[in-house]
């Protein structure tokens, strides 16, 4: 059976001359990035077509589908972002309503904007110990579905920080109402392998069962995976899986054609296929390594006093190593900066009082040992400091009052006002800390005095606040809906 990568290698070694896009013509002299350019093509003869696949791409998608087990799996070359756009566009009619968590990725909000969706939020749940978004239980969704009439439910599981919701029970609830469940499982492409594997049970490798099950197995109707986040695949590569009959599969395909490039990268597609092959053939080694690294980190940092690697009772995903600063002895940003500048460790993100590392089966023992050593060393310094300074309390966000719809406000006439004068005004932009990018205020919501003060605190702490602009006059500004667009 031909495989994408091998066919590309064959093409690159052949005498076929490329009088077609891309402009670099697979000429190695055109770039220092030799390998990828040799294989970089878009649709040409014998290489199938992502938007109407029937040959080599279809086979690759079917290979991925066999691993995850949905009705249908499609390759995405524009990341999970385009999968989220397509999923919502297909599952919710224009001007329809969707139930979602506030902590949804920005692609969710972009879909709501493009399709004029009315967003009903699940109750805002923040884990008050660590200051991270909570997962959802079926009862949260059941209560919300009693109140709101929606065409679909959208949840993110695992969250960016690795917390998993009760997907199976939520899917059941949705299906009782006859509506689909979309799960943004962008961070969980490594979930759900070997769950019922007899061989593994026999060899008592039950540990694999400690990796959460995938939302596909748990009955979600659409599941989106960023292959590039936790599996060995190139940036932008992702998958979307669809199953059951609550989502119109032809409509989903239509929206994938709309949101994906008409010149899909074969380098990216073959990278997905190679990652699938790696999991198919060597997945047990890959996941054993992930779990070995994770257990090593947990064990060898277990005696720390201030830096706590949050255990898997609280954060189920083994790939997410959240290092929390107890007693708020330093900010997450300060810890992140020390790890980067002094220990040369680039972490995924800094939160208020934590940093987040992503580990996978592709890490090296040396890298893991360096992280362990750094955590122990910094913890030692904090312990030696006479009185670690307890800083402010955690920011616990609340849902702002909504005055206009997201689309009305984002498309409205805007004006720029000083942050210190903005209380009571309707935001015309998203304001969020990045990462993870969860809106503190979304367009159409009222910026209260309390929110304005919180934004100010983030600025003082030099946190990466998006949607607030510092101008030369030394003031910070936000975009609000113009009070009198004609005047
Ligand atoms: C929860 C979540 N969903 C979707 C996405 C989008 O994924 P991608 O970068 O593959 O487009 C991200 C990206 O960070 C994410 O964190």
Short mmCIF file of C-alpha atoms and ligand atoms in Angstrom, two decimals:
data_model
loop_
_atom_site.label_atom_id
_atom_site.label_comp_id
_atom_site.label_asym_id
_atom_site.label_seq_id
_atom_site.Cartn_x
_atom_site.Cartn_y
_atom_site.Cartn_z
CA UNK A 1 0.00 0.00 0.00
CA UNK A 2 1.59 3.34 -0.97
CA UNK A 3 2.24 5.70 1.90
CA UNK A 4 2.40 9.44 1.64
CA UNK A 5 5.92 9.93 2.92
CA UNK A 6 7.44 7.12 0.85
CA UNK A 7 5.71 8.38 -2.28
CA UNK A 8 7.05 11.86 -1.59
CA UNK A 9 10.56 10.53 -1.10
CA UNK A 10 10.20 8.57 -4.35
CA UNK A 11 9.02 11.70 -6.14
CA UNK A 12 11.90 13.73 -4.74
CA UNK A 13 14.39 11.16 -6.02
CA UNK A 14 12.78 10.90 -9.45
CA UNK A 15 13.49 12.94 -12.57
CA UNK A 16 10.00 14.48 -12.54
CA UNK A 17 10.59 18.22 -12.88
CA UNK A 18 8.17 20.45 -10.91
CA UNK A 19 6.54 23.04 -13.15
CA UNK A 20 3.98 23.67 -10.44
CA UNK A 21 3.62 25.27 -7.05
CA UNK A 22 5.36 25.76 -4.64
CA UNK A 23 7.82 28.32 -5.96
CA UNK A 24 10.90 26.69 -4.43
CA UNK A 25 10.52 23.84 -6.94
CA UNK A 26 11.86 21.30 -4.50
CA UNK A 27 15.27 22.76 -5.27
CA UNK A 28 17.49 22.27 -2.26
CA UNK A 29 19.58 25.27 -3.21
CA UNK A 30 16.58 27.52 -2.54
CA UNK A 31 16.69 26.98 1.22
CA UNK A 32 18.82 25.84 4.13
CA UNK A 33 15.85 23.63 5.18
CA UNK A 34 16.77 20.83 2.83
CA UNK A 35 14.67 17.81 3.85
CA UNK A 36 11.21 19.32 4.02
CA UNK A 37 11.60 21.20 0.74
CA UNK A 38 12.37 18.00 -1.14
CA UNK A 39 8.90 16.75 -0.30
CA UNK A 40 6.95 19.99 -0.35
CA UNK A 41 4.23 19.78 -2.99
CA UNK A 42 0.51 20.40 -3.16
CA UNK A 43 -1.95 18.46 -5.33
CA UNK A 44 -0.28 17.07 -8.45
CA UNK A 45 -1.03 13.93 -10.45
CA UNK A 46 -1.01 10.68 -8.42
CA UNK A 47 -1.10 12.49 -5.09
CA UNK A 48 -4.85 12.64 -4.47
CA UNK A 49 -6.68 15.73 -3.17
CA UNK A 50 -7.37 16.53 0.49
CA UNK A 51 -10.68 18.16 -0.40
CA UNK A 52 -11.94 15.20 -2.42
CA UNK A 53 -9.81 12.36 -1.25
CA UNK A 54 -10.11 8.97 -2.90
CA UNK A 55 -6.56 7.60 -3.06
CA UNK A 56 -3.42 7.92 -1.02
CA UNK A 57 -4.81 10.60 1.33
CA UNK A 58 -8.00 8.65 1.94
CA UNK A 59 -5.90 5.61 2.84
CA UNK A 60 -3.84 7.69 5.26
CA UNK A 61 -6.99 9.09 6.85
CA UNK A 62 -8.37 5.58 7.16
CA UNK A 63 -5.17 4.50 8.89
CA UNK A 64 -5.66 7.30 11.43
CA UNK A 65 -9.31 6.38 11.77
CA UNK A 66 -8.45 2.77 12.62
CA UNK A 67 -6.40 4.04 15.54
CA UNK A 68 -9.09 6.33 16.93
CA UNK A 69 -12.18 4.42 15.82
CA UNK A 70 -14.67 7.08 14.66
CA UNK A 71 -16.92 6.74 11.60
CA UNK A 72 -14.73 9.11 9.63
CA UNK A 73 -11.44 10.93 10.20
CA UNK A 74 -10.14 13.87 8.18
CA UNK A 75 -6.64 15.33 8.07
CA UNK A 76 -6.33 19.01 9.00
CA UNK A 77 -3.42 21.12 7.79
CA UNK A 78 -4.66 24.34 9.41
CA UNK A 79 -4.50 23.04 12.98
CA UNK A 80 -7.32 22.18 15.34
CA UNK A 81 -8.38 25.79 14.85
CA UNK A 82 -9.93 25.01 11.46
CA UNK A 83 -11.42 21.81 12.91
CA UNK A 84 -13.22 23.81 15.59
CA UNK A 85 -14.49 26.29 12.98
CA UNK A 86 -15.78 23.49 10.76
CA UNK A 87 -17.28 21.50 13.66
CA UNK A 88 -19.34 24.39 14.98
CA UNK A 89 -20.34 25.53 11.51
CA UNK A 90 -21.65 22.06 10.68
CA UNK A 91 -23.27 21.24 14.02
CA UNK A 92 -25.00 24.54 14.80
CA UNK A 93 -27.17 26.43 12.29
CA UNK A 94 -26.35 30.06 11.55
CA UNK A 95 -27.81 32.30 14.30
CA UNK A 96 -28.22 29.19 16.43
CA UNK A 97 -27.17 28.68 20.05
CA UNK A 98 -24.40 26.62 21.59
CA UNK A 99 -23.58 25.70 25.19
CA UNK A 100 -19.88 26.00 25.98
CA UNK A 101 -17.34 26.63 28.69
CA UNK A 102 -15.90 30.11 28.99
CA UNK A 103 -12.43 28.63 28.74
CA UNK A 104 -12.90 27.62 25.10
CA UNK A 105 -10.09 28.31 22.65
CA UNK A 106 -10.31 31.45 20.52
CA UNK A 107 -11.22 29.41 17.43
CA UNK A 108 -14.50 28.66 19.23
CA UNK A 109 -15.19 32.40 19.55
CA UNK A 110 -14.17 32.93 15.93
CA UNK A 111 -16.70 30.32 14.82
CA UNK A 112 -19.38 31.99 16.96
CA UNK A 113 -18.54 35.31 15.29
CA UNK A 114 -18.54 33.96 11.74
CA UNK A 115 -21.79 32.04 12.17
CA UNK A 116 -23.53 34.59 14.44
CA UNK A 117 -23.95 32.06 17.22
CA UNK A 118 -25.45 32.84 20.57
CA UNK A 119 -23.13 31.49 23.27
CA UNK A 120 -24.65 30.16 26.48
CA UNK A 121 -21.95 29.54 29.04
CA UNK A 122 -21.59 26.65 31.42
CA UNK A 123 -21.04 27.97 34.94
CA UNK A 124 -17.56 29.47 35.21
CA UNK A 125 -15.52 26.95 37.20
CA UNK A 126 -12.02 27.75 38.33
CA UNK A 127 -9.89 25.51 40.47
CA UNK A 128 -9.21 27.93 43.28
CA UNK A 129 -6.08 26.19 44.51
CA UNK A 130 -4.18 26.46 41.23
CA UNK A 131 -6.16 29.13 39.39
CA UNK A 132 -6.83 26.96 36.34
CA UNK A 133 -10.10 26.25 34.51
CA UNK A 134 -11.98 23.30 35.96
CA UNK A 135 -13.32 20.35 34.03
CA UNK A 136 -17.06 19.72 33.78
CA UNK A 137 -19.25 17.06 35.28
CA UNK A 138 -22.36 15.72 33.65
CA UNK A 139 -24.52 17.45 36.27
CA UNK A 140 -23.13 20.88 35.25
CA UNK A 141 -24.17 20.25 31.67
CA UNK A 142 -27.52 18.72 32.68
CA UNK A 143 -28.41 21.80 34.73
CA UNK A 144 -27.45 24.14 31.88
CA UNK A 145 -29.38 22.11 29.32
CA UNK A 146 -32.49 22.40 31.50
CA UNK A 147 -32.27 26.20 31.22
CA UNK A 148 -31.00 26.77 27.69
CA UNK A 149 -32.18 25.51 24.33
CA UNK A 150 -29.10 24.92 22.23
CA UNK A 151 -28.19 23.05 19.03
CA UNK A 152 -24.93 21.61 20.36
CA UNK A 153 -22.64 21.39 23.37
CA UNK A 154 -18.95 22.27 23.00
CA UNK A 155 -16.44 21.29 25.66
CA UNK A 156 -12.66 21.31 25.89
CA UNK A 157 -11.28 18.12 27.37
CA UNK A 158 -8.51 17.91 28.36
CA UNK A 159 -8.13 21.58 29.17
CA UNK A 160 -4.88 23.28 28.26
CA UNK A 161 -3.67 22.37 31.75
CA UNK A 162 -4.76 18.73 31.43
CA UNK A 163 -8.06 18.43 33.29
CA UNK A 164 -10.60 16.03 31.82
CA UNK A 165 -14.39 16.30 31.83
CA UNK A 166 -16.94 13.50 32.14
CA UNK A 167 -17.20 13.18 28.38
CA UNK A 168 -19.08 9.86 28.29
CA UNK A 169 -21.86 11.00 30.61
CA UNK A 170 -22.06 14.41 28.90
CA UNK A 171 -22.34 12.73 25.49
CA UNK A 172 -25.19 10.59 26.83
CA UNK A 173 -27.02 13.67 28.10
CA UNK A 174 -26.61 15.44 24.78
CA UNK A 175 -27.88 12.44 22.89
CA UNK A 176 -30.95 12.21 25.12
CA UNK A 177 -31.72 15.75 23.96
CA UNK A 178 -30.95 14.83 20.36
CA UNK A 179 -28.04 17.25 20.09
CA UNK A 180 -24.39 16.59 19.26
CA UNK A 181 -21.42 16.94 21.59
CA UNK A 182 -18.29 18.50 20.11
CA UNK A 183 -15.12 17.89 22.09
CA UNK A 184 -12.08 20.06 21.53
CA UNK A 185 -9.55 17.38 22.44
CA UNK A 186 -6.74 19.35 20.81
CA UNK A 187 -4.45 18.49 23.73
CA UNK A 188 -5.45 14.83 23.89
CA UNK A 189 -4.38 13.23 20.60
CA UNK A 190 -2.48 10.73 22.78
CA UNK A 191 -5.62 9.63 24.65
CA UNK A 192 -7.44 6.34 24.42
CA UNK A 193 -4.94 3.86 23.05
CA UNK A 194 -4.82 0.32 24.49
CA UNK A 195 -7.76 0.88 26.84
CA UNK A 196 -9.25 -2.56 26.27
CA UNK A 197 -6.09 -4.26 25.02
CA UNK A 198 -6.01 -7.85 26.33
CA UNK A 199 -2.31 -8.16 25.62
CA UNK A 200 -1.56 -5.21 27.84
CA UNK A 201 -3.76 -6.53 30.62
CA UNK A 202 -1.95 -9.87 30.44
CA UNK A 203 1.43 -8.17 30.74
CA UNK A 204 0.09 -6.09 33.60
CA UNK A 205 0.87 -2.80 31.91
CA UNK A 206 -2.29 -1.34 33.40
CA UNK A 207 -0.43 1.91 33.56
CA UNK A 208 -1.59 2.64 30.01
CA UNK A 209 -5.10 2.76 31.40
CA UNK A 210 -3.98 5.78 33.42
CA UNK A 211 -3.87 7.78 30.20
CA UNK A 212 -7.47 9.01 29.86
CA UNK A 213 -9.79 7.48 27.29
CA UNK A 214 -10.44 9.41 24.08
CA UNK A 215 -13.65 11.32 23.54
CA UNK A 216 -14.22 9.28 20.38
CA UNK A 217 -14.51 6.13 22.50
CA UNK A 218 -16.69 7.99 24.97
CA UNK A 219 -19.28 8.80 22.32
CA UNK A 220 -18.70 12.45 21.37
CA UNK A 221 -20.04 13.25 17.92
CA UNK A 222 -17.12 15.37 16.74
CA UNK A 223 -13.64 15.24 18.25
CA UNK A 224 -10.72 17.44 17.24
CA UNK A 225 -7.10 16.48 17.89
CA UNK A 226 -3.96 18.56 17.42
CA UNK A 227 -1.58 15.80 16.40
CA UNK A 228 1.25 18.31 16.68
CA UNK A 229 0.72 19.00 20.38
CA UNK A 230 1.43 15.61 21.96
CA UNK A 231 2.40 13.26 19.12
CA UNK A 232 5.49 13.42 16.89
CA UNK A 233 4.05 15.49 14.04
CA UNK A 234 4.70 18.92 12.54
CA UNK A 235 3.09 22.16 13.69
CA UNK A 236 -0.41 22.78 12.26
CA UNK A 237 -1.18 19.09 11.86
CA UNK A 238 -4.47 17.94 13.33
CA UNK A 239 -7.37 15.52 12.88
CA UNK A 240 -11.13 15.79 13.06
CA UNK A 241 -13.23 12.72 13.78
CA UNK A 242 -16.97 12.44 13.29
CA UNK A 243 -19.39 9.69 14.24
CA UNK A 244 -23.09 8.96 14.67
CA UNK A 245 -25.91 10.65 12.80
CA UNK A 246 -26.41 13.90 14.72
CA UNK A 247 -23.93 15.80 12.55
CA UNK A 248 -24.36 16.14 8.80
CA UNK A 249 -21.05 14.69 7.56
CA UNK A 250 -21.41 16.24 4.11
CA UNK A 251 -21.86 19.66 5.69
CA UNK A 252 -18.80 19.10 7.86
CA UNK A 253 -16.81 18.25 4.74
CA UNK A 254 -18.12 21.39 3.04
CA UNK A 255 -16.89 23.56 5.88
CA UNK A 256 -13.52 21.80 5.96
CA UNK A 257 -13.17 22.70 2.27
CA UNK A 258 -14.04 26.31 3.12
CA UNK A 259 -11.73 26.71 6.12
CA UNK A 260 -8.74 24.71 4.90
CA UNK A 261 -6.17 25.90 2.42
CA UNK A 262 -6.79 25.00 -1.21
CA UNK A 263 -3.05 24.23 -1.38
CA UNK A 264 -2.67 21.75 1.49
CA UNK A 265 0.91 20.90 2.41
CA UNK A 266 1.94 17.34 1.68
CA UNK A 267 4.78 17.70 4.14
CA UNK A 268 2.21 18.30 6.86
CA UNK A 269 -0.08 15.50 5.69
CA UNK A 270 2.72 12.97 5.51
CA UNK A 271 3.86 14.11 8.93
CA UNK A 272 0.43 13.18 10.33
CA UNK A 273 0.59 9.86 8.56
CA UNK A 274 4.07 9.13 9.90
CA UNK A 275 2.93 9.96 13.43
CA UNK A 276 -0.01 7.55 13.02
CA UNK A 277 2.34 4.87 11.75
CA UNK A 278 4.67 5.45 14.69
CA UNK A 279 1.78 5.00 17.14
CA UNK A 280 0.48 1.96 15.26
CA UNK A 281 3.89 0.27 15.25
CA UNK A 282 5.70 1.63 18.32
CA UNK A 283 2.93 3.23 20.34
CA UNK A 284 3.50 1.08 23.39
CA UNK A 285 7.13 2.24 23.59
CA UNK A 286 6.09 5.84 22.99
CA UNK A 287 3.48 5.85 25.76
CA UNK A 288 5.67 3.78 28.11
CA UNK A 289 8.30 6.47 27.74
CA UNK A 290 5.79 9.24 28.43
CA UNK A 291 4.62 7.46 31.60
CA UNK A 292 8.18 6.64 32.67
CA UNK A 293 9.18 10.30 32.32
CA UNK A 294 6.08 11.42 34.14
CA UNK A 295 6.59 9.02 37.03
CA UNK A 296 10.23 10.03 37.27
CA UNK A 297 9.32 13.71 37.51
CA UNK A 298 6.64 13.02 40.13
CA UNK A 299 8.95 10.81 42.21
CA UNK A 300 12.07 12.94 42.05
CA UNK A 301 10.31 16.19 42.88
CA UNK A 302 8.16 14.74 45.65
CA UNK A 303 10.21 16.23 48.49
CA UNK A 304 9.94 19.85 47.44
CA UNK A 305 8.52 22.46 49.80
CA UNK A 306 7.38 25.27 47.53
CA UNK A 307 7.30 24.00 43.96
CA UNK A 308 4.60 21.38 43.69
CA UNK A 309 4.27 19.18 40.62
CA UNK A 310 0.51 18.76 40.64
CA UNK A 311 -0.38 15.07 40.80
CA UNK A 312 -2.57 13.11 38.47
CA UNK A 313 -5.45 13.01 40.93
CA UNK A 314 -5.89 16.70 40.16
CA UNK A 315 -4.63 16.80 36.57
CA UNK A 316 -5.36 13.57 34.76
CA UNK A 317 -3.23 14.09 31.65
CA UNK A 318 0.28 12.67 32.18
CA UNK A 319 1.64 14.96 29.44
CA UNK A 320 0.87 18.12 31.42
CA UNK A 321 3.38 18.90 34.15
CA UNK A 322 1.96 21.81 36.08
CA UNK A 323 4.44 23.21 38.59
CA UNK A 324 2.55 25.25 41.15
CA UNK A 325 4.22 27.74 43.51
CA UNK A 326 2.91 27.05 46.99
CA UNK A 327 2.22 30.03 49.26
CA UNK A 328 2.56 32.12 46.08
CA UNK A 329 6.22 32.40 46.99
CA UNK A 330 6.94 33.69 43.49
CA UNK A 331 4.80 34.39 40.45
CA UNK A 332 4.48 31.92 37.61
CA UNK A 333 6.13 34.46 35.32
CA UNK A 334 9.16 34.76 37.63
CA UNK A 335 9.53 30.97 37.75
CA UNK A 336 9.12 30.74 33.97
CA UNK A 337 11.81 33.39 33.46
CA UNK A 338 14.28 31.67 35.80
CA UNK A 339 13.71 28.33 34.09
CA UNK A 340 14.29 29.91 30.69
CA UNK A 341 17.13 32.29 31.40
CA UNK A 342 19.10 30.44 34.03
CA UNK A 343 18.31 26.80 33.32
CA UNK A 344 17.70 27.17 29.58
CA UNK A 345 14.35 25.36 29.81
CA UNK A 346 11.58 26.81 27.63
CA UNK A 347 8.24 25.94 29.16
CA UNK A 348 4.84 26.03 27.47
CA UNK A 349 3.35 28.82 29.52
CA UNK A 350 3.28 30.76 32.78
CA UNK A 351 0.10 31.21 34.77
CA UNK A 352 -0.42 33.43 37.78
CA UNK A 353 1.36 31.10 40.22
CA UNK A 354 2.36 28.16 38.05
CA UNK A 355 4.22 27.13 34.97
CA UNK A 356 3.21 24.40 32.57
CA UNK A 357 5.49 21.94 30.78
CA UNK A 358 4.35 19.51 28.09
CA UNK A 359 6.11 16.17 27.98
CA UNK A 360 5.73 13.41 25.39
CA UNK A 361 7.28 10.09 24.42
CA UNK A 362 9.69 12.08 22.25
CA UNK A 363 11.41 13.78 25.19
CA UNK A 364 14.89 12.71 26.21
CA UNK A 365 15.96 11.48 29.62
CA UNK A 366 18.53 14.29 29.70
CA UNK A 367 15.83 16.92 29.18
CA UNK A 368 13.62 15.40 31.87
CA UNK A 369 16.55 15.23 34.31
CA UNK A 370 17.31 18.89 33.68
CA UNK A 371 13.72 19.84 34.52
CA UNK A 372 13.82 17.76 37.72
CA UNK A 373 17.15 19.29 38.76
CA UNK A 374 15.89 22.83 38.08
CA UNK A 375 12.70 22.32 40.09
CA UNK A 376 14.66 20.96 43.06
CA UNK A 377 17.27 23.71 42.85
CA UNK A 378 14.73 26.57 42.68
CA UNK A 379 12.71 24.97 45.46
CA UNK A 380 15.84 24.85 47.60
CA UNK A 381 16.44 28.55 47.03
CA UNK A 382 12.86 29.36 48.03
CA UNK A 383 13.21 27.28 51.18
CA UNK A 384 16.43 29.04 52.12
CA UNK A 385 14.90 32.47 51.72
CA UNK A 386 13.91 33.49 55.24
CA UNK A 387 10.31 34.34 54.62
CA UNK A 388 8.99 33.62 51.18
CA UNK A 389 6.80 36.50 50.28
CA UNK A 390 3.16 35.65 50.05
CA UNK A 391 1.89 37.69 47.10
CA UNK A 392 -1.66 38.62 46.18
CA UNK A 393 -4.51 36.20 46.08
CA UNK A 394 -5.43 34.32 42.95
CA UNK A 395 -7.42 36.05 40.26
CA UNK A 396 -10.79 34.30 40.16
CA UNK A 397 -12.59 35.55 37.08
CA UNK A 398 -16.33 35.96 36.83
CA UNK A 399 -18.56 36.19 33.79
CA UNK A 400 -19.07 39.85 32.85
CA UNK A 401 -22.55 41.14 32.10
CA UNK A 402 -23.46 40.83 28.42
CA UNK A 403 -24.84 43.96 26.70
CA UNK A 404 -24.49 43.10 23.00
CA UNK A 405 -23.87 39.95 21.00
CA UNK A 406 -20.29 39.06 20.12
CA UNK A 407 -20.89 39.83 16.43
CA UNK A 408 -22.69 43.13 17.04
CA UNK A 409 -19.93 44.41 19.27
CA UNK A 410 -16.98 43.14 17.21
CA UNK A 411 -18.44 44.70 14.05
CA UNK A 412 -19.51 47.94 15.76
CA UNK A 413 -17.96 51.42 15.52
CA UNK A 414 -15.28 51.50 18.18
CA UNK A 415 -13.48 54.07 20.21
CA UNK A 416 -10.32 53.89 22.28
CA UNK A 417 -10.65 54.84 25.94
CA UNK A 418 -8.15 54.92 28.78
CA UNK A 419 -8.22 51.82 30.95
CA UNK A 420 -8.82 53.99 34.00
CA UNK A 421 -11.92 55.47 32.33
CA UNK A 422 -13.41 52.33 30.84
CA UNK A 423 -15.55 50.99 33.72
CA UNK A 424 -19.14 50.54 32.58
CA UNK A 425 -18.29 50.57 28.85
CA UNK A 426 -19.01 47.72 26.43
CA UNK A 427 -15.87 46.03 25.17
CA UNK A 428 -15.41 45.90 21.40
CA UNK A 429 -12.45 43.51 21.61
CA UNK A 430 -11.29 40.39 23.39
CA UNK A 431 -9.16 41.05 26.43
CA UNK A 432 -7.23 38.05 27.70
CA UNK A 433 -4.03 36.80 29.22
CA UNK A 434 -1.99 34.82 26.70
CA UNK A 435 -1.53 31.96 26.94
CA UNK A 436 -4.03 30.42 27.40
CA UNK A 437 -6.18 33.15 25.84
CA UNK A 438 -9.42 32.66 27.79
CA UNK A 439 -11.37 35.92 27.48
CA UNK A 440 -11.47 38.06 30.60
CA UNK A 441 -13.85 40.18 28.56
CA UNK A 442 -15.33 39.32 25.15
CA UNK A 443 -16.78 41.82 22.67
CA UNK A 444 -20.28 42.81 23.80
CA UNK A 445 -19.50 42.42 27.52
CA UNK A 446 -19.39 45.23 30.05
CA UNK A 447 -16.01 46.08 31.59
CA UNK A 448 -16.84 46.49 35.26
CA UNK A 449 -14.80 48.55 37.72
CA UNK A 450 -13.52 45.32 39.26
CA UNK A 451 -12.41 43.96 35.89
CA UNK A 452 -10.69 47.27 35.03
CA UNK A 453 -8.77 47.04 38.32
CA UNK A 454 -7.79 43.45 37.65
CA UNK A 455 -6.51 44.39 34.19
CA UNK A 456 -4.40 47.05 35.84
CA UNK A 457 -2.92 44.50 38.23
CA UNK A 458 -1.94 42.24 35.32
CA UNK A 459 -0.19 45.18 33.65
CA UNK A 460 1.71 46.00 36.83
CA UNK A 461 2.84 42.38 37.01
CA UNK A 462 4.03 42.53 33.38
CA UNK A 463 1.77 39.66 32.38
CA UNK A 464 1.06 39.14 28.70
CA UNK A 465 -2.30 40.89 28.46
CA UNK A 466 -3.82 41.04 24.99
CA UNK A 467 -6.45 43.61 24.02
CA UNK A 468 -4.96 46.42 26.13
CA UNK A 469 -2.68 48.81 24.28
CA UNK A 470 0.06 50.92 25.89
CA UNK A 471 0.49 54.21 24.04
CA UNK A 472 3.28 56.79 24.04
CA UNK A 473 1.40 59.00 26.49
CA UNK A 474 2.09 56.35 29.16
CA UNK A 475 -1.59 55.36 29.37
CA UNK A 476 -3.18 51.97 28.67
CA UNK A 477 -6.16 51.88 26.33
CA UNK A 478 -8.97 49.48 25.48
CA UNK A 479 -11.35 49.39 22.51
CA UNK A 480 -14.99 49.90 23.43
CA UNK A 481 -18.22 50.19 21.47
CA UNK A 482 -18.58 53.83 20.41
CA UNK A 483 -21.21 55.59 22.47
CA UNK A 484 -22.38 57.74 19.65
CA UNK A 485 -21.19 56.25 16.37
CA UNK A 486 -22.60 59.14 14.31
CA UNK A 487 -21.48 61.94 16.58
C1 LIG B 1 -7.86 23.90 23.65
C2 LIG B 1 -7.34 24.26 22.28
N1 LIG B 1 -8.11 24.07 21.21
C3 LIG B 1 -7.70 24.37 19.99
C4 LIG B 1 -6.44 24.88 19.76
C5 LIG B 1 -6.00 25.19 18.36
O1 LIG B 1 -5.08 24.25 17.97
P1 LIG B 1 -4.11 24.46 16.74
O2 LIG B 1 -2.93 25.19 17.25
O3 LIG B 1 -3.78 23.05 16.34
O4 LIG B 1 -4.83 25.19 15.68
C6 LIG B 1 -5.59 25.11 20.85
C7 LIG B 1 -4.24 25.67 20.64
O5 LIG B 1 -3.47 25.91 21.53
C8 LIG B 1 -6.04 24.80 22.15
O6 LIG B 1 -5.28 25.02 23.23
#
